[in-house]
Coordinates of C-alpha atoms and ligand atoms in Angstrom, one line a residue:
M1 CA 0.1 0.3 -0.1
R2 CA 1.4 3.4 -0.3
R3 CA 3.0 5.6 1.5
D4 CA 0.5 8.7 0.9
L5 CA -3.2 6.0 0.8
C6 CA -2.4 4.8 4.0
Y7 CA -2.9 8.2 5.1
I8 CA -6.5 8.5 4.4
T9 CA -7.3 4.9 6.5
L10 CA -5.2 6.6 9.4
M11 CA -5.6 9.7 11.3
S12 CA -3.3 12.8 9.5
K13 CA -5.0 15.1 7.1
V14 CA -3.6 14.2 3.6
N15 CA -3.5 17.0 0.3
L16 CA -5.3 16.1 -2.6
K17 CA -3.6 18.2 -4.9
Q18 CA -0.8 16.0 -3.8
F19 CA -2.4 13.4 -5.8
S20 CA -0.7 12.0 -9.3
F21 CA -3.9 10.4 -12.0
D22 CA -3.9 7.2 -11.0
E23 CA -3.3 7.3 -7.1
F24 CA -6.9 9.0 -7.4
D25 CA -8.0 5.3 -8.6
A26 CA -6.1 4.1 -5.3
L27 CA -7.7 6.0 -2.7
V28 CA -11.4 5.2 -3.9
R29 CA -10.6 1.6 -4.2
E30 CA -8.6 1.7 -0.4
L31 CA -11.8 3.8 1.1
D32 CA -14.0 0.3 -0.3
W33 CA -16.0 3.7 -3.6
P34 CA -17.0 2.6 -6.3
K35 CA -14.6 2.8 -9.6
Y36 CA -16.4 6.5 -11.4
R37 CA -16.1 8.1 -7.8
A38 CA -12.0 8.4 -8.3
Q39 CA -12.8 10.9 -11.4
Q40 CA -16.1 12.5 -10.0
I41 CA -13.6 14.6 -7.9
R42 CA -9.9 14.3 -10.3
D43 CA -12.9 16.6 -12.1
W44 CA -13.5 18.6 -9.1
I45 CA -10.3 20.2 -8.3
Y46 CA -9.0 19.8 -12.0
Q47 CA -12.0 21.6 -14.7
K48 CA -14.4 22.4 -11.7
R49 CA -11.2 23.8 -9.8
V50 CA -13.2 23.4 -6.6
S51 CA -11.7 24.7 -3.0
R52 CA -13.6 22.4 -0.7
F53 CA -14.8 19.2 -1.1
E54 CA -18.5 20.7 0.3
E55 CA -18.9 21.8 -3.0
M56 CA -18.1 18.2 -4.1
T57 CA -22.0 18.2 -5.2
N58 CA -22.2 14.4 -7.0
L59 CA -20.6 13.3 -3.7
S60 CA -23.0 12.3 -1.0
N61 CA -22.3 13.5 2.0
S62 CA -21.4 11.2 4.3
D63 CA -18.1 10.9 1.5
R64 CA -17.8 14.4 2.0
E65 CA -17.7 14.4 5.3
L66 CA -15.0 11.6 5.8
L67 CA -13.0 13.4 3.1
E68 CA -13.5 16.1 5.3
T69 CA -12.0 14.3 8.2
R70 CA -9.3 13.0 6.5
A71 CA -8.6 15.4 3.7
V72 CA -7.0 18.9 3.0
L73 CA -7.0 20.0 -0.6
S74 CA -3.8 23.1 -0.6
A75 CA -4.4 26.4 -2.4
P76 CA -1.6 29.2 -2.7
E77 CA -2.3 32.2 -1.3
L78 CA -2.6 35.4 -3.0
V79 CA 0.6 37.3 -1.4
Q80 CA 0.3 40.7 -4.0
R81 CA -0.7 41.8 -7.1
Q82 CA 1.0 44.5 -9.2
R83 CA -0.7 45.5 -12.7
S84 CA 2.0 46.9 -15.6
A85 CA 0.6 49.7 -17.1
D86 CA 0.5 47.5 -20.3
G87 CA -1.1 45.1 -18.8
T88 CA 0.9 42.8 -16.8
Q89 CA 0.3 41.1 -14.2
K90 CA 2.6 40.2 -11.6
F91 CA 1.6 37.4 -9.0
L92 CA 2.8 37.0 -5.0
F93 CA 2.0 34.1 -3.4
R94 CA 2.8 32.7 -0.5
L95 CA 3.0 28.8 0.2
S96 CA 2.1 26.1 2.5
D97 CA 5.8 26.3 4.2
G98 CA 6.3 30.2 3.7
Q99 CA 8.2 29.9 1.2
E100 CA 7.4 32.5 -1.7
I101 CA 6.4 32.8 -5.6
E102 CA 5.9 34.6 -8.2
S103 CA 3.5 33.6 -10.9
V104 CA 2.8 36.3 -14.2
L105 CA 0.2 37.1 -16.6
I106 CA 1.0 38.3 -20.2
P107 CA -3.1 39.4 -22.0
D108 CA -1.9 39.8 -25.8
D109 CA -4.6 40.8 -28.3
D110 CA -6.5 37.4 -28.4
R111 CA -3.6 34.9 -25.7
N112 CA -3.8 35.1 -22.0
T113 CA -0.1 33.6 -21.4
L114 CA 0.2 32.8 -17.8
C115 CA 4.5 32.8 -16.8
I116 CA 5.4 30.2 -14.0
S117 CA 7.5 29.2 -11.8
T118 CA 9.6 25.9 -10.7
Q119 CA 11.6 27.2 -8.2
A120 CA 11.9 29.0 -5.7
G121 CA 14.6 31.2 -7.0
C122 CA 17.2 29.0 -8.8
T123 CA 20.0 26.4 -9.0
L124 CA 22.3 28.4 -11.5
D125 CA 23.4 32.2 -11.3
C126 CA 23.1 33.4 -15.4
T127 CA 24.6 36.7 -13.7
F128 CA 21.7 38.8 -15.7
C129 CA 19.1 37.5 -14.0
L130 CA 17.5 38.7 -10.8
T131 CA 16.1 35.4 -10.2
G132 CA 20.0 33.9 -10.0
T133 CA 20.2 36.3 -7.6
M134 CA 18.4 34.6 -5.1
G135 CA 20.2 31.1 -5.1
L136 CA 17.9 27.8 -5.1
L137 CA 15.4 28.2 -2.0
R138 CA 13.4 25.3 -3.0
N139 CA 11.9 22.7 -5.7
L140 CA 8.2 24.1 -5.9
K141 CA 6.3 19.9 -5.5
A142 CA 4.4 19.2 -9.5
H143 CA 1.2 20.5 -7.5
E144 CA 2.9 23.6 -6.2
I145 CA 3.7 24.6 -10.4
V146 CA -0.1 23.2 -11.2
D147 CA -1.5 25.3 -8.5
Q148 CA -0.2 28.3 -10.3
V149 CA -2.6 27.3 -13.4
L150 CA -5.6 26.6 -11.6
W151 CA -5.9 29.5 -9.4
M152 CA -4.9 31.9 -12.1
Q153 CA -8.3 30.2 -14.4
N154 CA -9.8 30.7 -11.3
H155 CA -9.1 34.1 -10.7
M156 CA -9.9 35.5 -14.2
E157 CA -12.8 37.1 -15.8
P158 CA -15.8 35.2 -16.7
D159 CA -14.6 36.3 -20.1
Q160 CA -11.2 34.9 -20.7
H161 CA -9.1 32.8 -20.2
L162 CA -5.7 30.9 -20.3
T163 CA -4.4 30.3 -24.0
N164 CA -1.2 29.5 -22.8
I165 CA 1.6 28.3 -20.1
V166 CA 5.1 29.4 -20.3
L167 CA 7.5 27.5 -18.0
M168 CA 10.1 31.1 -17.9
G169 CA 9.1 32.3 -14.3
M170 CA 11.5 32.0 -11.6
G171 CA 14.1 28.1 -11.2
E172 CA 15.6 26.5 -13.6
P173 CA 12.6 24.1 -14.7
L174 CA 15.0 20.8 -16.0
A175 CA 16.7 21.3 -11.9
N176 CA 13.3 20.1 -10.4
Y177 CA 12.7 17.8 -13.3
R178 CA 10.8 14.6 -11.6
E179 CA 8.2 17.7 -10.2
V180 CA 8.3 19.8 -13.9
T181 CA 7.1 16.1 -15.3
E182 CA 4.9 14.8 -12.9
A183 CA 3.0 19.0 -13.4
L184 CA 3.3 18.4 -17.8
G185 CA 1.9 15.3 -17.3
R186 CA -1.3 16.7 -15.0
L187 CA -1.4 19.8 -16.9
L188 CA -1.3 18.1 -19.9
H189 CA -4.3 15.1 -19.0
P190 CA -6.9 14.8 -20.7
K191 CA -9.0 13.5 -17.2
M192 CA -7.5 16.3 -14.8
V193 CA -6.3 20.4 -16.9
G194 CA -6.5 18.8 -20.3
L195 CA -3.8 21.9 -21.8
G196 CA -2.7 21.4 -25.5
P197 CA 1.3 20.7 -25.9
R198 CA 1.2 23.1 -28.1
R199 CA -0.3 25.4 -25.8
I200 CA 2.9 24.5 -23.3
T201 CA 6.5 25.7 -23.4
L202 CA 9.5 25.0 -20.7
S203 CA 12.5 27.1 -21.4
T204 CA 15.8 26.0 -19.9
S205 CA 19.2 27.4 -19.6
G206 CA 20.5 24.2 -21.3
L207 CA 20.5 20.6 -19.2
V208 CA 22.3 18.9 -21.4
P209 CA 20.7 15.4 -19.9
Q210 CA 17.2 16.2 -19.3
I211 CA 17.0 18.1 -22.4
K212 CA 17.5 14.2 -23.7
K213 CA 15.4 12.8 -21.4
L214 CA 12.7 15.3 -21.7
G215 CA 12.8 13.9 -25.8
E216 CA 12.2 11.2 -24.8
S217 CA 9.2 11.4 -22.4
G218 CA 6.8 12.2 -25.4
L219 CA 5.3 14.8 -23.1
N220 CA 5.2 16.7 -25.8
V221 CA 5.5 20.8 -25.2
N222 CA 7.6 23.7 -27.5
L223 CA 11.1 23.5 -25.6
A224 CA 12.3 27.1 -25.5
V225 CA 16.5 27.5 -25.2
S226 CA 18.4 30.3 -24.0
L227 CA 21.4 30.6 -26.0
N228 CA 22.2 34.1 -24.7
A229 CA 26.0 34.4 -26.4
T230 CA 27.9 33.5 -29.6
T231 CA 31.0 31.8 -27.6
N232 CA 32.1 30.1 -24.9
A233 CA 34.1 32.7 -23.2
V234 CA 30.5 35.3 -23.5
R235 CA 28.5 32.7 -21.9
D236 CA 30.8 31.3 -19.7
R237 CA 31.0 34.8 -18.0
V238 CA 26.6 35.1 -18.2
M239 CA 25.0 31.4 -17.4
P240 CA 28.9 30.5 -15.2
A241 CA 27.6 27.3 -14.3
I242 CA 25.5 25.9 -16.8
N243 CA 28.2 26.6 -19.5
K244 CA 30.6 25.1 -17.8
Q245 CA 29.2 21.8 -17.4
Y246 CA 27.6 22.2 -20.5
P247 CA 29.4 23.7 -23.4
L248 CA 27.4 25.7 -26.5
E249 CA 29.1 22.0 -28.9
S250 CA 26.7 19.5 -26.5
L251 CA 23.4 22.0 -26.3
L252 CA 23.1 22.4 -29.2
Q253 CA 23.9 18.7 -30.3
A254 CA 21.2 17.5 -27.6
C255 CA 19.3 20.4 -30.2
R256 CA 20.2 18.5 -33.1
D257 CA 19.2 15.7 -31.7
Y258 CA 15.3 16.6 -30.0
P259 CA 12.9 14.9 -31.3
L260 CA 10.9 16.9 -32.9
P261 CA 6.9 16.2 -33.2
P262 CA 5.9 17.2 -37.3
R263 CA 6.1 20.6 -37.6
R264 CA 7.4 21.9 -34.5
R265 CA 10.6 23.7 -34.1
I266 CA 12.5 24.7 -31.2
F267 CA 12.9 28.0 -29.5
F268 CA 16.2 29.5 -29.5
E269 CA 15.9 33.2 -26.7
Y270 CA 18.9 35.1 -26.7
V271 CA 19.4 37.7 -24.4
L272 CA 20.7 41.0 -25.8
L273 CA 23.2 43.1 -23.6
K274 CA 25.1 45.8 -24.7
G275 CA 29.0 45.7 -25.5
I276 CA 29.1 41.8 -24.5
N277 CA 26.7 40.1 -27.4
D278 CA 25.1 43.0 -29.7
T279 CA 27.7 42.9 -32.2
E280 CA 26.8 41.9 -36.0
A281 CA 29.8 39.0 -35.9
D282 CA 27.6 37.7 -32.7
A283 CA 24.7 37.7 -35.1
R284 CA 26.5 36.0 -38.1
R285 CA 28.0 33.2 -35.6
L286 CA 24.2 32.3 -34.4
L287 CA 23.3 32.0 -38.0
R288 CA 26.1 29.6 -37.6
L289 CA 25.4 27.9 -34.7
L290 CA 21.4 27.0 -35.3
K291 CA 22.7 26.0 -39.5
G292 CA 20.7 23.2 -40.2
I293 CA 18.2 23.1 -36.4
P294 CA 14.3 24.3 -36.8
C295 CA 14.5 26.4 -34.4
K296 CA 12.5 30.4 -34.2
L297 CA 14.8 32.9 -32.3
N298 CA 13.8 34.6 -29.6
L299 CA 15.4 38.3 -29.1
I300 CA 15.0 39.4 -25.6
P301 CA 16.4 43.3 -24.7
F302 CA 18.0 43.0 -21.1
N303 CA 15.4 44.0 -19.2
D304 CA 17.1 46.4 -16.1
Y305 CA 16.3 45.8 -12.8
P306 CA 18.0 48.1 -9.8
G307 CA 21.9 47.6 -9.5
A308 CA 21.5 45.3 -13.3
P309 CA 25.0 44.5 -13.9
F310 CA 24.8 44.9 -17.0
G311 CA 23.4 47.1 -19.7
R312 CA 19.8 47.6 -22.7
P313 CA 21.8 48.0 -26.2
D314 CA 19.5 50.5 -28.1
D315 CA 16.2 50.2 -30.8
E316 CA 18.6 50.5 -33.5
T317 CA 21.2 47.9 -32.6
V318 CA 18.8 45.0 -31.9
L319 CA 16.4 45.4 -35.1
R320 CA 20.6 45.6 -36.3
F321 CA 21.0 42.8 -35.3
Q322 CA 17.7 41.2 -36.3
K323 CA 17.9 42.1 -39.9
I324 CA 20.9 40.2 -40.1
L325 CA 19.5 36.9 -38.9
I326 CA 16.5 37.5 -41.3
E327 CA 18.8 38.2 -44.1
G328 CA 19.7 34.9 -42.7
R329 CA 16.7 33.2 -43.1
L330 CA 16.4 32.7 -39.7
P331 CA 13.0 33.2 -38.1
A332 CA 14.0 36.3 -35.6
F333 CA 11.4 37.7 -33.4
I334 CA 12.4 41.4 -30.9
R335 CA 10.6 39.8 -27.9
K336 CA 7.6 42.7 -26.6
S337 CA 9.5 43.4 -23.0
R338 CA 6.2 43.6 -21.1
G339 CA 5.8 44.7 -17.2
R340 CA 8.6 46.1 -16.7
D341 CA 7.8 49.0 -14.4
I342 CA 6.8 46.8 -12.0
L343 CA 9.2 44.0 -12.8
A344 CA 7.2 41.3 -13.9
A345 CA 8.9 41.1 -16.9
C346 CA 11.4 38.3 -18.2
G347 CA 14.7 38.3 -15.2
Q348 CA 12.8 40.7 -13.3
L349 CA 11.7 38.0 -10.8
R350 CA 13.0 38.0 -7.4
T351 CA 10.6 38.0 -4.0
E352 CA 11.7 41.0 -1.4
A353 CA 12.2 37.4 1.4
A354 CA 15.0 36.5 -1.3
A355 CA 16.1 40.4 -1.2
N356 CA 16.0 40.8 2.6
P357 CA 16.7 36.8 3.1
T358 CA 15.7 36.2 7.2
G359 CA 16.8 32.4 6.9
L360 CA 19.1 29.8 5.2
S361 CA 19.1 29.7 1.0
I362 CA 20.9 27.4 -0.2
P363 CA 23.4 28.2 -2.8
M364 CA 22.8 26.5 -5.8
F365 CA 24.5 24.4 -8.4
S366 CA 27.2 21.1 -7.3
Ligands
SAH1 N1 15.6 29.0 -16.0 C1 14.8 29.0 -17.5 C2 13.6 30.1 -17.2 C3 13.5 31.4 -16.5 S1 14.0 32.4 -17.5 C4 16.4 29.6 -18.5 O1 16.5 29.7 -17.9 O2 15.2 30.0 -19.8 C5 12.8 32.9 -18.2 C6 14.2 34.0 -20.0 O3 14.6 34.8 -19.2 C7 16.0 32.9 -20.0 O4 15.5 33.2 -21.5 C8 16.7 34.2 -20.0 O5 17.6 34.1 -20.4 C9 15.7 35.1 -19.8 N2 15.9 36.5 -19.2 C10 17.0 36.6 -17.4 N3 17.4 37.9 -16.9 C11 17.2 38.7 -18.1 C12 17.2 39.7 -18.2 N4 17.2 40.9 -17.0 N5 16.5 40.5 -19.3 C13 15.9 39.4 -20.4 N6 15.8 38.3 -20.2 C14 16.4 37.5 -19.0
SF4_2 FE1 17.8 30.6 -13.5 FE2 17.6 30.6 -16.1 FE3 17.8 33.3 -14.1 FE4 19.9 31.2 -15.2 S1 17.6 32.4 -16.7 S2 19.2 32.4 -13.2 S3 18.6 29.9 -15.5 S4 15.7 31.6 -14.2

């Protein structure tokens, strides 16, 4: 018998949000309930997104009471909500152990993209990224990743819904592989959250073995790779921990080998840092490096923050860089920076708790 499930028949309360798909089946078996009850409960949690057992109206009173006494449904607590002049919103959530994370909602014409966190802080130390300065506080659990999506779906205007999910908030998703892939499984499962794989994008700084594993996992979500440099010397400077372990050659080989579903491409992200990686020579090297990989490139002019060690190139430099790529037949887009006024744009996420740490933080990578 699974340890988690034993709890339901013993005394302490178990959090049903922690259950994998199969654990709901095991739960109803253990309680001697009819088999279909597992899907009823999954529907209440993932489709109707209720927060209390008393709302599960197709369960009998006694069944609801049993759940009430033996189980809980966790939910993140909203601590702060900030709105940018451009409509982007940043949400600060407190988790059950007091740890804080951020999610960002980015409305755009016919899309609502939610950017979610996978770690409190980050394992890595990219020198241009504010989250990187926090160190890793802890990995998020699968349900804490999924809860950001459920919470947002519950709090949007009735005529709005989430169209896209990007794992580009705080943290390196592939450094928390097990919980992140479990979360993706729940987001994709048609009998749980039920999102399409093309609507989800996982962004990684380049953990080569985990990129390979993700490719073999069959999850089929979009893969985005943060390249950010065209030579190992510059990448060592801007992404030291990751590039020393997996230099450019091994990262690009993993991208070449990545089993893409038909008509799909890898997204490369390239943060443009003034005077560091924004030259015409960089643009031409980029063309050579990415030759033969079915891909699109997103150029992200550096988003500034107080005390940042880098600058943002001017628009002319960014446009010249893009022009060289397009002339070289690489589809290259300039990512609009959204929510910069509330520090909600890429790389600007850092919780105040981490800015003024009172407890221990576990420093990064080993
Ligand atoms: N850890 C993952 C996902 C989170 S970072 C990764 O590195 O891919 C999401 C994106 O924000 C990455 O492409 C990263 O390069 C970019 N980024 C980080 N700091 C930034 C900043 N200050 N300005 C612009 N983009 C930044
Ligand atoms: Fe972590 Fe990504 Fe920031 Fe690097 S860019 S420190 S991997 S969140």
